[in-house]
Coordinates of C-alpha atoms in Angstrom, one line a residue:
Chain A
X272 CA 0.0 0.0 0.0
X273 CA 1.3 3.7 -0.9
X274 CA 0.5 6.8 -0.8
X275 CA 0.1 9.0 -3.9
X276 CA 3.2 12.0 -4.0
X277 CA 5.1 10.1 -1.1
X278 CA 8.2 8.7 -2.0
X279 CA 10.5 6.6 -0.3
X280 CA 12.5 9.8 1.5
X281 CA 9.1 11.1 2.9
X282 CA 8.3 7.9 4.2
X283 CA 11.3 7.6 5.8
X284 CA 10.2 10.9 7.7
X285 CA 7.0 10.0 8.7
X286 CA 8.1 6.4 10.1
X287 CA 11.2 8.3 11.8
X288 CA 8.8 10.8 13.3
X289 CA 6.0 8.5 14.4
X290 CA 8.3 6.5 16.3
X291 CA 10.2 9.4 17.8
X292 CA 7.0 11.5 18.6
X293 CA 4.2 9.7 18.7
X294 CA 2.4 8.8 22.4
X295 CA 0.6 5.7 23.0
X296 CA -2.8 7.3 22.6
X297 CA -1.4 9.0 19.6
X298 CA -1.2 5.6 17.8
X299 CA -4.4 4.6 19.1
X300 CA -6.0 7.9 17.3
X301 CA -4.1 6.9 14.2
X302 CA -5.4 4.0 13.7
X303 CA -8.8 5.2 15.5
X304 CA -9.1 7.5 12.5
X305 CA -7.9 5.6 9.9
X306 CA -10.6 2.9 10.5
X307 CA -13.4 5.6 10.7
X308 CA -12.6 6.2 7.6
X309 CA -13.0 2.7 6.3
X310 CA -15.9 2.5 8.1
X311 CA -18.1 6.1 7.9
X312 CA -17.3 7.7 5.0
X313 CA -19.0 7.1 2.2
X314 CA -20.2 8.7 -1.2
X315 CA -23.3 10.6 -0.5
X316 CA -26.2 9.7 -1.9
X317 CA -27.3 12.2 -4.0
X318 CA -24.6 13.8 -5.3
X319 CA -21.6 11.4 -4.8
X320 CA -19.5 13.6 -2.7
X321 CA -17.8 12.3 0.2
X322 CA -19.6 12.2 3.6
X323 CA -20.0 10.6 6.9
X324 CA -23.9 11.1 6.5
X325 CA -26.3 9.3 4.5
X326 CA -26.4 13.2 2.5
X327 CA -24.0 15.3 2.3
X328 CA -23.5 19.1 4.2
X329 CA -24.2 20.3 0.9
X330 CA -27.0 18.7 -0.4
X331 CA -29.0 19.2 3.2
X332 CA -27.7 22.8 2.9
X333 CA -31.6 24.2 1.8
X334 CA -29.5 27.9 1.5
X335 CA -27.7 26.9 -1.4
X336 CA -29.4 27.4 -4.4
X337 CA -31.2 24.0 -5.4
X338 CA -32.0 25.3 -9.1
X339 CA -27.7 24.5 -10.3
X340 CA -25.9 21.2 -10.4
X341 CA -22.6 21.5 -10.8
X342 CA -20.7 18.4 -12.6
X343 CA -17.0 17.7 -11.6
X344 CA -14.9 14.6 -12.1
X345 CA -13.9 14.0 -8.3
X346 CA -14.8 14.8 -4.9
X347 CA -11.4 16.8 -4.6
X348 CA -12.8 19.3 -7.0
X349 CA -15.7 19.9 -5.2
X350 CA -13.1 21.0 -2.4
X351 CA -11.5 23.5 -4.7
X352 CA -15.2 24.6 -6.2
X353 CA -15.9 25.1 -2.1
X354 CA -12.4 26.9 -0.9
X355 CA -13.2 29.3 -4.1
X356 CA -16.5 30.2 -2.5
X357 CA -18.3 32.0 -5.7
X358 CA -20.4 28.9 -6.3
X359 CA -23.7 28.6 -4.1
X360 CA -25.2 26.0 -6.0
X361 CA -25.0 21.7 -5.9
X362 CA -22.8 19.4 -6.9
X363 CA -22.6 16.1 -8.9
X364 CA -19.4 13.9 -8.8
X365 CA -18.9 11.8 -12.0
X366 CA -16.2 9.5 -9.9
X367 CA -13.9 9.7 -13.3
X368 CA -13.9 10.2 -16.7
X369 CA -15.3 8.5 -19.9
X370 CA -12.3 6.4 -21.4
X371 CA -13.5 3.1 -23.5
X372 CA -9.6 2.2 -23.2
X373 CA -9.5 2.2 -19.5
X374 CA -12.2 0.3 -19.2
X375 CA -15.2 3.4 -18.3
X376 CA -18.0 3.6 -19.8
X377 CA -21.0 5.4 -19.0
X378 CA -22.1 2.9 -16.5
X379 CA -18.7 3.2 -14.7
X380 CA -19.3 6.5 -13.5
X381 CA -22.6 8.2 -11.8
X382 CA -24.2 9.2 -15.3
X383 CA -27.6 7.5 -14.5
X384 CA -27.9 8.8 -10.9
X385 CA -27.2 12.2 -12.2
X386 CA -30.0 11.7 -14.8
X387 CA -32.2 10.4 -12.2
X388 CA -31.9 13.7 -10.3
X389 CA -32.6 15.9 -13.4
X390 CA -35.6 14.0 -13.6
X391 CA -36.8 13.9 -9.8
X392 CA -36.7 17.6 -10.2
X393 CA -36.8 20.8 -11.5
X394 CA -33.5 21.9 -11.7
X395 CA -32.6 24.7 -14.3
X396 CA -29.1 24.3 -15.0
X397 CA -26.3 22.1 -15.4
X398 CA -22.7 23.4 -15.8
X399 CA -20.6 21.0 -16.6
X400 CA -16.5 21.2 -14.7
X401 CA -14.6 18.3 -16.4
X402 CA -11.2 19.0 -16.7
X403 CA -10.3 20.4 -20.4
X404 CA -8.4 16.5 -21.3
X405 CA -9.8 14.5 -24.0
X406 CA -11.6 12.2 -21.7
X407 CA -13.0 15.8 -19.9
X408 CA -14.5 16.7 -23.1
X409 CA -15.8 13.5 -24.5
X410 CA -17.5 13.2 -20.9
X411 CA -18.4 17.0 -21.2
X412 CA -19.7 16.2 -24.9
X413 CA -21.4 13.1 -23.6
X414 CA -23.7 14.5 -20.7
X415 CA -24.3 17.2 -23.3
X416 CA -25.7 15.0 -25.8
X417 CA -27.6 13.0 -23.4
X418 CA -29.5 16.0 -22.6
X419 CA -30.5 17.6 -26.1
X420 CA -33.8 17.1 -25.4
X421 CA -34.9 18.8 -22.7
X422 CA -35.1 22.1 -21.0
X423 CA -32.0 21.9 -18.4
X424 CA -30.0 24.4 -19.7
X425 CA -26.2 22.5 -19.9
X426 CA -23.3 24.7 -20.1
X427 CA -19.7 24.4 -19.7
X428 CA -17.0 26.3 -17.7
X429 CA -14.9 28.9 -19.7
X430 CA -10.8 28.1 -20.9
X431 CA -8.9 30.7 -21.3
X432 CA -5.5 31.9 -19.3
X433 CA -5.8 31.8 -15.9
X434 CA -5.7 34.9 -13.2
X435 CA -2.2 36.7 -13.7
X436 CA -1.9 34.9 -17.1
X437 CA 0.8 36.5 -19.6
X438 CA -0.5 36.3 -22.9
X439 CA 3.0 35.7 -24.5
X440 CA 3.8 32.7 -22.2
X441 CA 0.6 31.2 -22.9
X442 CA 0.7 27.9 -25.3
X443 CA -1.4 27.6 -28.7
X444 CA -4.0 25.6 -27.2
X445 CA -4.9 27.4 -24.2
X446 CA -4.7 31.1 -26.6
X447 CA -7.4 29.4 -29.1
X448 CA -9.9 28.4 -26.2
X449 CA -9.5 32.0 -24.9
X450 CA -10.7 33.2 -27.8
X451 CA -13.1 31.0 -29.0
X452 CA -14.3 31.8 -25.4
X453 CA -14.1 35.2 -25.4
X454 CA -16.9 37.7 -24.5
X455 CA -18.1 41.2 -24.5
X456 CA -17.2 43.7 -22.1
Chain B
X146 CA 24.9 25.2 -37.6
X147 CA 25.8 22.3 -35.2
X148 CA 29.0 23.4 -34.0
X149 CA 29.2 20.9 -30.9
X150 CA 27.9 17.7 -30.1
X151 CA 28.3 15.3 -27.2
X152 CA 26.4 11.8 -26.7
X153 CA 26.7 10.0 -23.6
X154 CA 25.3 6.7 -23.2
X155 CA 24.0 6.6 -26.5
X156 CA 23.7 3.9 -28.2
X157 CA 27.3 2.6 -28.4
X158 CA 28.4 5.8 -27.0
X159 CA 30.3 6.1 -23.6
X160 CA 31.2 9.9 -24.2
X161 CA 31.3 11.2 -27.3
X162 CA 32.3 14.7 -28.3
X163 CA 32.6 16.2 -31.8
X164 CA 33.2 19.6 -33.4
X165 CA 31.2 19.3 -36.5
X166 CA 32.5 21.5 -39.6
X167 CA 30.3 24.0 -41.1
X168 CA 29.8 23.1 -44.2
X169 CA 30.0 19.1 -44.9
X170 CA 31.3 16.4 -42.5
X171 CA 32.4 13.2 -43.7
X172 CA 32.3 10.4 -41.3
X173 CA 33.7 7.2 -42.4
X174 CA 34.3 4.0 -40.9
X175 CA 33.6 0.3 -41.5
X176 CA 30.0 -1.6 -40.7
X177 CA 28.8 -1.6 -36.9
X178 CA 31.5 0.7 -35.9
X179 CA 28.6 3.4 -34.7
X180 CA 28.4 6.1 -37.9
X181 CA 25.1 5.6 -38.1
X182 CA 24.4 6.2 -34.1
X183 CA 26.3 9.5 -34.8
X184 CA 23.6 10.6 -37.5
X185 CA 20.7 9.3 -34.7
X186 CA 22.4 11.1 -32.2
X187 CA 21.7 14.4 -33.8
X188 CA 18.3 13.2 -35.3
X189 CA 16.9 12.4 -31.6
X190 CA 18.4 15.8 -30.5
X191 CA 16.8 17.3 -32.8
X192 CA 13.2 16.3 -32.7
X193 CA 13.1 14.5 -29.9
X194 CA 12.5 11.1 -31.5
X195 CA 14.8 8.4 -33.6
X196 CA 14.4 7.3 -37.2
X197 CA 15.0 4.1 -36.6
X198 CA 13.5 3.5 -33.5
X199 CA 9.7 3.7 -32.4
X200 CA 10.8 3.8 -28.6
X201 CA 13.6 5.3 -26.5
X202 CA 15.1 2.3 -24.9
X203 CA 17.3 1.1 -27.8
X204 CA 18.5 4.6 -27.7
X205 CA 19.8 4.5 -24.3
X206 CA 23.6 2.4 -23.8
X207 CA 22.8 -1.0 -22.5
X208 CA 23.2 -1.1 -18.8
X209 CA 22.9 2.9 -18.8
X210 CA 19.9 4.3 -17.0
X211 CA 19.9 6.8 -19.0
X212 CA 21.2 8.8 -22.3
X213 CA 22.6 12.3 -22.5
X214 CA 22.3 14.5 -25.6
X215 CA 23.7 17.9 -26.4
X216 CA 24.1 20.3 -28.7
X217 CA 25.4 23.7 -29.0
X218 CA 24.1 25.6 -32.1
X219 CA 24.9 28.7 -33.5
X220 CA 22.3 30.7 -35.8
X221 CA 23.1 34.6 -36.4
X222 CA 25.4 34.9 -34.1
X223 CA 23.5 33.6 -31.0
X224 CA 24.6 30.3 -29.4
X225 CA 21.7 27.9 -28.3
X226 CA 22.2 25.0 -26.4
X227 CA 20.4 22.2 -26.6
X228 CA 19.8 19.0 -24.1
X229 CA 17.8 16.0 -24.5
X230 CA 17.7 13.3 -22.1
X231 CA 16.6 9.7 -22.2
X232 CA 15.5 7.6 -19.4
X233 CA 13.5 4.8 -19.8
X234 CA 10.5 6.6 -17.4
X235 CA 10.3 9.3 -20.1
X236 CA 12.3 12.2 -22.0
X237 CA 13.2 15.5 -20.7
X238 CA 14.0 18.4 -23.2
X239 CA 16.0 21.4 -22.0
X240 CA 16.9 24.7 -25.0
X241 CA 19.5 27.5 -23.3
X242 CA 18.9 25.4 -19.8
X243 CA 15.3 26.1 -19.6
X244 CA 13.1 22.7 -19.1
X245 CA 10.6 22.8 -22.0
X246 CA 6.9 21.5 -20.3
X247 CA 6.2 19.9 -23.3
X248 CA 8.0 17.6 -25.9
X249 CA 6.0 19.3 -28.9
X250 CA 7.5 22.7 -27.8
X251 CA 11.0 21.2 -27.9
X252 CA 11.0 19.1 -31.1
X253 CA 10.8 21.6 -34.5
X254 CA 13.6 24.3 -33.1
X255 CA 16.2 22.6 -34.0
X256 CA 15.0 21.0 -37.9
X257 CA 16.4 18.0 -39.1
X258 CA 16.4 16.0 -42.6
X259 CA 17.5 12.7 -42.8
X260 CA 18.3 10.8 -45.8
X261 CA 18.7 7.1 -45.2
X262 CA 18.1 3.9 -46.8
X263 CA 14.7 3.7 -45.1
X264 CA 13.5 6.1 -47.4
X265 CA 12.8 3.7 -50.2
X266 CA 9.9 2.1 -48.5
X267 CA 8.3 5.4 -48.0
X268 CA 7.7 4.7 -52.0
X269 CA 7.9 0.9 -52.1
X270 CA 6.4 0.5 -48.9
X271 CA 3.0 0.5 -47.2
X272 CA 0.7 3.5 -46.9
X273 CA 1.7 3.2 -43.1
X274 CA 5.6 4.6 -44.3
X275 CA 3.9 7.0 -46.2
X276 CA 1.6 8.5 -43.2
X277 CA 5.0 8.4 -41.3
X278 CA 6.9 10.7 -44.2
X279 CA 4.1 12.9 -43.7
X280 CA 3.6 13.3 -39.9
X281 CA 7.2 13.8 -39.7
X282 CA 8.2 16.5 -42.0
X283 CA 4.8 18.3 -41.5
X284 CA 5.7 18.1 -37.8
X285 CA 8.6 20.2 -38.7
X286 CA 6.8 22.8 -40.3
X287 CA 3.5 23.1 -38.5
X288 CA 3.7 23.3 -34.7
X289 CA 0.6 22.4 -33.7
X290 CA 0.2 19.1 -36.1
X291 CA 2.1 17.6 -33.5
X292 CA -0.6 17.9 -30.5
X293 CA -3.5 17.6 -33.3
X294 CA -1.8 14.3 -34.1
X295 CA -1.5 12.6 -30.8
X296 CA -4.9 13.9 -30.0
X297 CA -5.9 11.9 -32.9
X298 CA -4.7 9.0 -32.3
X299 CA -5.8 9.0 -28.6
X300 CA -9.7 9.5 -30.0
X301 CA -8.8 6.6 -32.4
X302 CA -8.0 4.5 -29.5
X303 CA -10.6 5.1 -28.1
X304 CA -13.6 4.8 -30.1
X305 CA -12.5 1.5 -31.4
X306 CA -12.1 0.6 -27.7
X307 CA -15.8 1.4 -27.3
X308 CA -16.6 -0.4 -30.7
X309 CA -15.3 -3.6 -29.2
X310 CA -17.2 -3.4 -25.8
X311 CA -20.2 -2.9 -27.8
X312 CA -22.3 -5.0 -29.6
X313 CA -22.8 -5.2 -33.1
X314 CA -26.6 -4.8 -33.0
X315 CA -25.6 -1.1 -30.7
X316 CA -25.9 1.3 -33.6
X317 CA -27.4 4.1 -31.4
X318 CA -24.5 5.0 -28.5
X319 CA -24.4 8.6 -27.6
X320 CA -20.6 7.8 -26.6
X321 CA -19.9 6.5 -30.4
X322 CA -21.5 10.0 -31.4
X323 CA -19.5 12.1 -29.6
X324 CA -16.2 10.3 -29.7
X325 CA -17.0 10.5 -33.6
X326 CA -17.4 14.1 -33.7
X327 CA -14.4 14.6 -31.8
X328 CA -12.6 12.2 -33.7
X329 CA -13.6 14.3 -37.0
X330 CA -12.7 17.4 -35.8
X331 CA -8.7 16.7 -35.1
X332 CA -9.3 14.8 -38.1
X333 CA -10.1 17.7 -40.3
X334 CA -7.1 19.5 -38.7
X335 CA -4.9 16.7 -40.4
X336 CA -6.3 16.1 -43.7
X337 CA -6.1 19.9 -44.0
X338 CA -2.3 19.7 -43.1
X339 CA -1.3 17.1 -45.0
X340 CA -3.0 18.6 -48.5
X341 CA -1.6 21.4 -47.9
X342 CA 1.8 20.4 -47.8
X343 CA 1.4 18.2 -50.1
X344 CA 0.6 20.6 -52.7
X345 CA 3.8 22.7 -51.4
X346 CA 5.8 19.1 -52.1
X347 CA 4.5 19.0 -55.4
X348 CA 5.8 22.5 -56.8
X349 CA 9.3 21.6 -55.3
X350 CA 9.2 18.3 -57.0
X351 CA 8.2 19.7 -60.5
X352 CA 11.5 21.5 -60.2
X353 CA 13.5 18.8 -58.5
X354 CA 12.6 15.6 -59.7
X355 CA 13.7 16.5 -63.3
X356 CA 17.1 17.8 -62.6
X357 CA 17.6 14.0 -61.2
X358 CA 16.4 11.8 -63.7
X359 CA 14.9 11.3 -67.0
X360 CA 11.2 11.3 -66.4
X361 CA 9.8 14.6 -66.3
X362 CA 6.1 13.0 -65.4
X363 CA 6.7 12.4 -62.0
X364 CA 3.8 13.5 -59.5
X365 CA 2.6 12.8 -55.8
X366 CA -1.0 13.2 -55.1
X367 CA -2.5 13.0 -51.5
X368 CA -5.5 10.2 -51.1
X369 CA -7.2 11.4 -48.4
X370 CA -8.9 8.2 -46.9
X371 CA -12.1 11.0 -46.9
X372 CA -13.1 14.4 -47.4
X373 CA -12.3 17.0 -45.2
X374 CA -15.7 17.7 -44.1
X375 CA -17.7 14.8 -44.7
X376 CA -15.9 12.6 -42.1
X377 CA -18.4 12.8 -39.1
X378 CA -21.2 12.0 -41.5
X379 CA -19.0 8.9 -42.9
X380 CA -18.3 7.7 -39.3
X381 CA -21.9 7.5 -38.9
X382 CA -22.7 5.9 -42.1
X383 CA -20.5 2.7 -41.4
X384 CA -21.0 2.4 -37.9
X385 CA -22.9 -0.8 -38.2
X386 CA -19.5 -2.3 -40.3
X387 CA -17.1 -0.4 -38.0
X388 CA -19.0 -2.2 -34.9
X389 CA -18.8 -5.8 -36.9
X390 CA -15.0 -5.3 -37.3
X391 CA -14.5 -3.4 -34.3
X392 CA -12.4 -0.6 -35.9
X393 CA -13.0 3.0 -37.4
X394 CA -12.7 2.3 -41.4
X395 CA -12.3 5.5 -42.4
X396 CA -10.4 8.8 -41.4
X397 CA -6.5 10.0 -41.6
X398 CA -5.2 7.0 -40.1
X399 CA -6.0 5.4 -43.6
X400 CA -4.5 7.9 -45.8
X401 CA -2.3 7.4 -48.6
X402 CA 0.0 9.1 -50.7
X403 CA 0.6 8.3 -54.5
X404 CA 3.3 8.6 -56.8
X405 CA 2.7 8.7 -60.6
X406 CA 4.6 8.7 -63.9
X407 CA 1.7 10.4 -65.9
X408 CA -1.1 8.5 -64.7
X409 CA 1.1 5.1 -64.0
X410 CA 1.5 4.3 -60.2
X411 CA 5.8 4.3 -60.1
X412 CA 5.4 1.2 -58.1
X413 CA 4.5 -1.1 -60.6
X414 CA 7.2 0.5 -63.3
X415 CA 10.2 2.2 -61.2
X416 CA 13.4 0.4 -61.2
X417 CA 15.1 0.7 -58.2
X418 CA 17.3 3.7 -59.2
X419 CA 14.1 5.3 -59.9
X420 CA 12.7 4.5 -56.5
X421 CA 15.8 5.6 -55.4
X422 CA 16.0 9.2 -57.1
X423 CA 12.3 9.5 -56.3
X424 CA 13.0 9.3 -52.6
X425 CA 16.0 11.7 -52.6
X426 CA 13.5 14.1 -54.7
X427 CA 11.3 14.0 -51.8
X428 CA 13.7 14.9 -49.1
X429 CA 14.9 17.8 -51.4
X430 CA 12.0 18.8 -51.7
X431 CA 11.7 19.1 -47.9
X432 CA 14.8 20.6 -47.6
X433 CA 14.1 23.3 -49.3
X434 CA 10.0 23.7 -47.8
X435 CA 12.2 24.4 -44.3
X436 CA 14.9 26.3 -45.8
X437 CA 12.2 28.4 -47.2
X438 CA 10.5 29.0 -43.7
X439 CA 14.0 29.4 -41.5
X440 CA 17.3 28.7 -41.7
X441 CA 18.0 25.7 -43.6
X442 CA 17.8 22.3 -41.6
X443 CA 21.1 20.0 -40.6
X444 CA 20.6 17.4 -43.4
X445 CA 21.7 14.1 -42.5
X446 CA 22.9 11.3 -45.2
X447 CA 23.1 7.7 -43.7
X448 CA 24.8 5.5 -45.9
X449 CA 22.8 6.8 -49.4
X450 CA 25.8 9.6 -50.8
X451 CA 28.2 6.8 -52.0
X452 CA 25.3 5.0 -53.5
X453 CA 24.6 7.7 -56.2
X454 CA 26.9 8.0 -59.4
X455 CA 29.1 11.0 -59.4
X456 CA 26.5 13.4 -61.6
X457 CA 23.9 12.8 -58.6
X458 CA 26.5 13.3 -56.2
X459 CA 26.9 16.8 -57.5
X460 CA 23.1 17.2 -58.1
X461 CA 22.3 16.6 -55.1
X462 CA 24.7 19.1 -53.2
X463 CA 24.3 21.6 -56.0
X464 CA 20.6 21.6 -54.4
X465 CA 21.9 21.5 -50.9
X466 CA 23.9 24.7 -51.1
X467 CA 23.7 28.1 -49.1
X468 CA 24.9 27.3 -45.3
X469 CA 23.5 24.1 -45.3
X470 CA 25.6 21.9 -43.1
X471 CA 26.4 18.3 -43.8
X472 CA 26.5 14.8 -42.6
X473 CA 27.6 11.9 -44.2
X474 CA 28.3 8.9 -43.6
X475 CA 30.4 5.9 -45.8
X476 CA 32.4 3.0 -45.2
X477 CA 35.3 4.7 -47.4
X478 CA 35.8 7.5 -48.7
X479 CA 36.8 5.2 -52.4
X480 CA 32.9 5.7 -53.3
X481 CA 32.9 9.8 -52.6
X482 CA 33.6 12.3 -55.5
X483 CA 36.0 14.4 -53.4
X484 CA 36.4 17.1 -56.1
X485 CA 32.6 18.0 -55.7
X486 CA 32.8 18.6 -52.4
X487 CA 34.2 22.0 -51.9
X488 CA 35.8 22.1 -47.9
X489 CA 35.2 19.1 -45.7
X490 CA 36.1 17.4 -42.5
X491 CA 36.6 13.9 -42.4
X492 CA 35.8 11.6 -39.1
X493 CA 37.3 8.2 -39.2
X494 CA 35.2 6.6 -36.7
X495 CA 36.5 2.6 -35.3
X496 CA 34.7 1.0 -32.4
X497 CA 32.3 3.8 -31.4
X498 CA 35.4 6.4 -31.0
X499 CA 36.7 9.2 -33.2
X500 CA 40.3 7.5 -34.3
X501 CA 41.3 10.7 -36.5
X502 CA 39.7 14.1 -37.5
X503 CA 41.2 15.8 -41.3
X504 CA 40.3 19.3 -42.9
X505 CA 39.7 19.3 -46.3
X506 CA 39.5 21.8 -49.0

């Protein structure tokens, strides 16, 4: 078992400290937490997002605004969607990405639960946060497609440089999406 | 201009080190004695990638964990220097120090031709060879063909993928629909590449071609497997056969590339001299599409100089001239025609080390 972005110096730090700093209780609540884990979180069950509940904070959150569902690949970016704090609305986490050669297809990911809630009720828009990758758009494209037909407005986030972006460092790819993005002022 | 190169653990390179002339560099030595390597060395450091090679590990010394390339290059005055190194977790390109993010932005800087026996079976070969000559030299030239390529290829991957997990009776998949569309749309970016350089190829060659041989017929036309636009609406159209064999049919990955005398395909009547001057014409040709662009590119000839009679000899570098510098490789110099050379720096090369270096000229 290994952790992502820890390599073998790092885990030579945490072993080093553990066994230098740790008390007795301290390993106790290590491996107290580590098996709450396991054991109460789970994906919510509306939205997918991580939770010790049987819903999550943000679904029973009746403040937010219920009429947006926000799509996003992974409960990590529903963190970074939440730090940002501009977004008020609800989430949906896909769990992934389409990618036939990886084995995920529609069914792999929370595509019919996400359908299911479009048609439970009346929610006016989808904006759809799947990273800008191949397998982001073809998922993007996909939801898209699967919803030509009926009055959930489905829109996508905006590419383009990001805050303090220099124009002249940016690459050909990223330039075109700016401007194929751009918009009045 | 190349003006320095080292190769470490490349190939049968310990540590190599050479101060390339400006003009033309002979390097001579007998079979398996690494001239080749030399000409691969600078090829990879150019773009990135070898001829000869699909992947990277051959590249790297056996027992090495890695492969160290560098060149210094000098264009106006400035000095660049460029590093490329091979491991066998991946490549890492550096220009002036700086760590380029991405491959694409590295390869294309420093442009490259190579002229090597492989060449015939861009002609005699499969259309496969023939998509290869293309992606490569338009690679040079266009900048973002490179990304639109591997994009490609990836969508290709993947809608067959999702062909074979369906089954053949599945003619309506939203996935198959949108994996199409995206499919088409890098695809149109390729077919309009590739016809576009291939028209530039074709008024080089009307000039070229005939200064090296007898037929003044000769003519390459690009077969585009379909139309630029109407490709989404053909992926749609086959998908029922596409789902039976469990691959896309039709697109760029199925291009061709013909060459005619007249209206005769040269395959079926070339000799192998013809085949021969045909695929020197089309390098030329290239030569002079990137010359025309920038700076003329390092041109590179493995083993295929001392194959051409003395009046090609001369053709050829009469066509290569204006600060265009040199490699070639021979087993002797016996099969060289010296007094068309102009200056020259010979490299006798035994047992992948330089045994003696000789100005010429």
């Amino acid at each position: 078992m290994r952790y992502p972005g820890v390599g073998r110096k790092t885990a030579e730090r945490f072993a080093l400290h553990s066994q230098n700093h740790f008390k007795d209780d301290d390993y106790e609540r290590f491996s107290e937490v580590l098996l709450r884990v396991k054991e109460e979180i789970r994906p919510c069950s509306v939205c997918g997002m991580f939770t010790d509940q049987e819903r999550c904070g943000i679904c029973r959150d009746e403040s937010r605004d219920q009429t947006r569902i926000l799509v996003v690949e992974e409960s990590r970016d529903v963190l970074v969607f939440e730090r940002g704090g501009d977004y008020r609305g609800l989430y949906h986490v896909l769990g992934g990405v389409l990618s036939p050669s990886e084995g995920v297809g529609p069914d792999q990911l929370r595509i019919r639960e996400l359908l299911e809630r479009l048609r439970n009720h009346a929610h006016e828009e989808l904006i759809l946060a799947t990273n800008l990758s191949d397998e982001g758009e073809t998922t993007a494209l996909y939801i898209q497609r699967l919803l030509k037909d009926t009055d959930v407005l489905v829109t996508r986030i905006a590419y383009g440089l990001p805050a303090g972006g220099d124009v002249s460092y940016a690459d050909e790819v990223t330039l075109g999406k700016a401007l194929e993005g751009r918009k009045k002022i | 201009m190349l003006e320095w190169l080292e190769l470490h653990q490349f190939r049968c390179y310990d540590a190599f080190t050479m101060e390339p002339d400006p003009s033309i560099n002979l390097i001579i030595g007998g079979n398996a004695q690494g001239k080749t390597s030399i000409l691969e060395g600078i090829h990879t450091l150019s773009l990135g990638r070898s001829y000869k090679t699909q992947t990277d590990g051959p590249l790297i010394k056996q027992g090495s964990d890695f492969a160290r390339l560098h060149g210094r290059v000098r264009r106006g005055g400035r000095p660049q220097s460029f590093e490329l190194v091979l491991s066998h977790a991946g490549k890492k390109a550096s220009v002036n120090g700086v760590e380029q993010a991405r491959l694409s932005d590295y390869a294309g800087r420093l442009r490259t031709v190579v002229f090597a026996p492989e060449d015939l079976s861009v002609v005699k070969g499969g259309p496969a060879e023939r998509r290869g000559f293309l992606d490569v030299e338009i690679s040079q030239l266009d900048r973002l063909y490179v990304g639109h390529l591997s994009r490609y290829r990836k969508l290709l991957k993947e809608r067959n993928e999702r062909l074979k997990q369906l089954k053949p009776s599945d003619t309506e998949d939203a996935l198959l629909d949108v994996l199409g569309e995206q499919l088409a749309h890098y695809g149109r970016k390729l077919i309009r590449a590739r016809a576009a350089f291939v028209e530039r190829l074709s008024a080089k060659l009307r000039d070229i071609h005939p200064a090296l041989s007898e037929e003044d017929d000769f003519r390459i036309a690009y077969q585009p497997s379909v139309d630029e636009g109407g490709h989404s609406r053909l992926l749609r159209e086959r998908r029922a056969y596409d789902l039976l064999r469990g691959s896309t049919s039709t697109g760029p990955h199925r291009d061709d590339l013909g060459f005619y005398y007249g209206e005769h395909p040269v395959r079926e009547i070339a000799s192998q001299g013809q085949i021969r001057t045909i695929a020197l014409a089309l390098k030329l040709a290239v030569v002079d599409l990137l010359a025309e662009e920038r700076d003329p590119p390092l041109v590179l000839l493995d083993d295929v100089f001392s194959e051409l009679d003395r009046e090609r000899q001369k053709k050829l570098l009469g066509r290569l001239e204006g600060g265009t510098q040199i490699f070639i490789t021979a087993t002797d110099l016996s099969g060289i025609h010296l007094d068309a050379l102009g200056s020259y720096r010979v490299f006798e090369v035994e047992a992948a080390t330089i045994k003696g270096v000789t100005n010429y000229g």
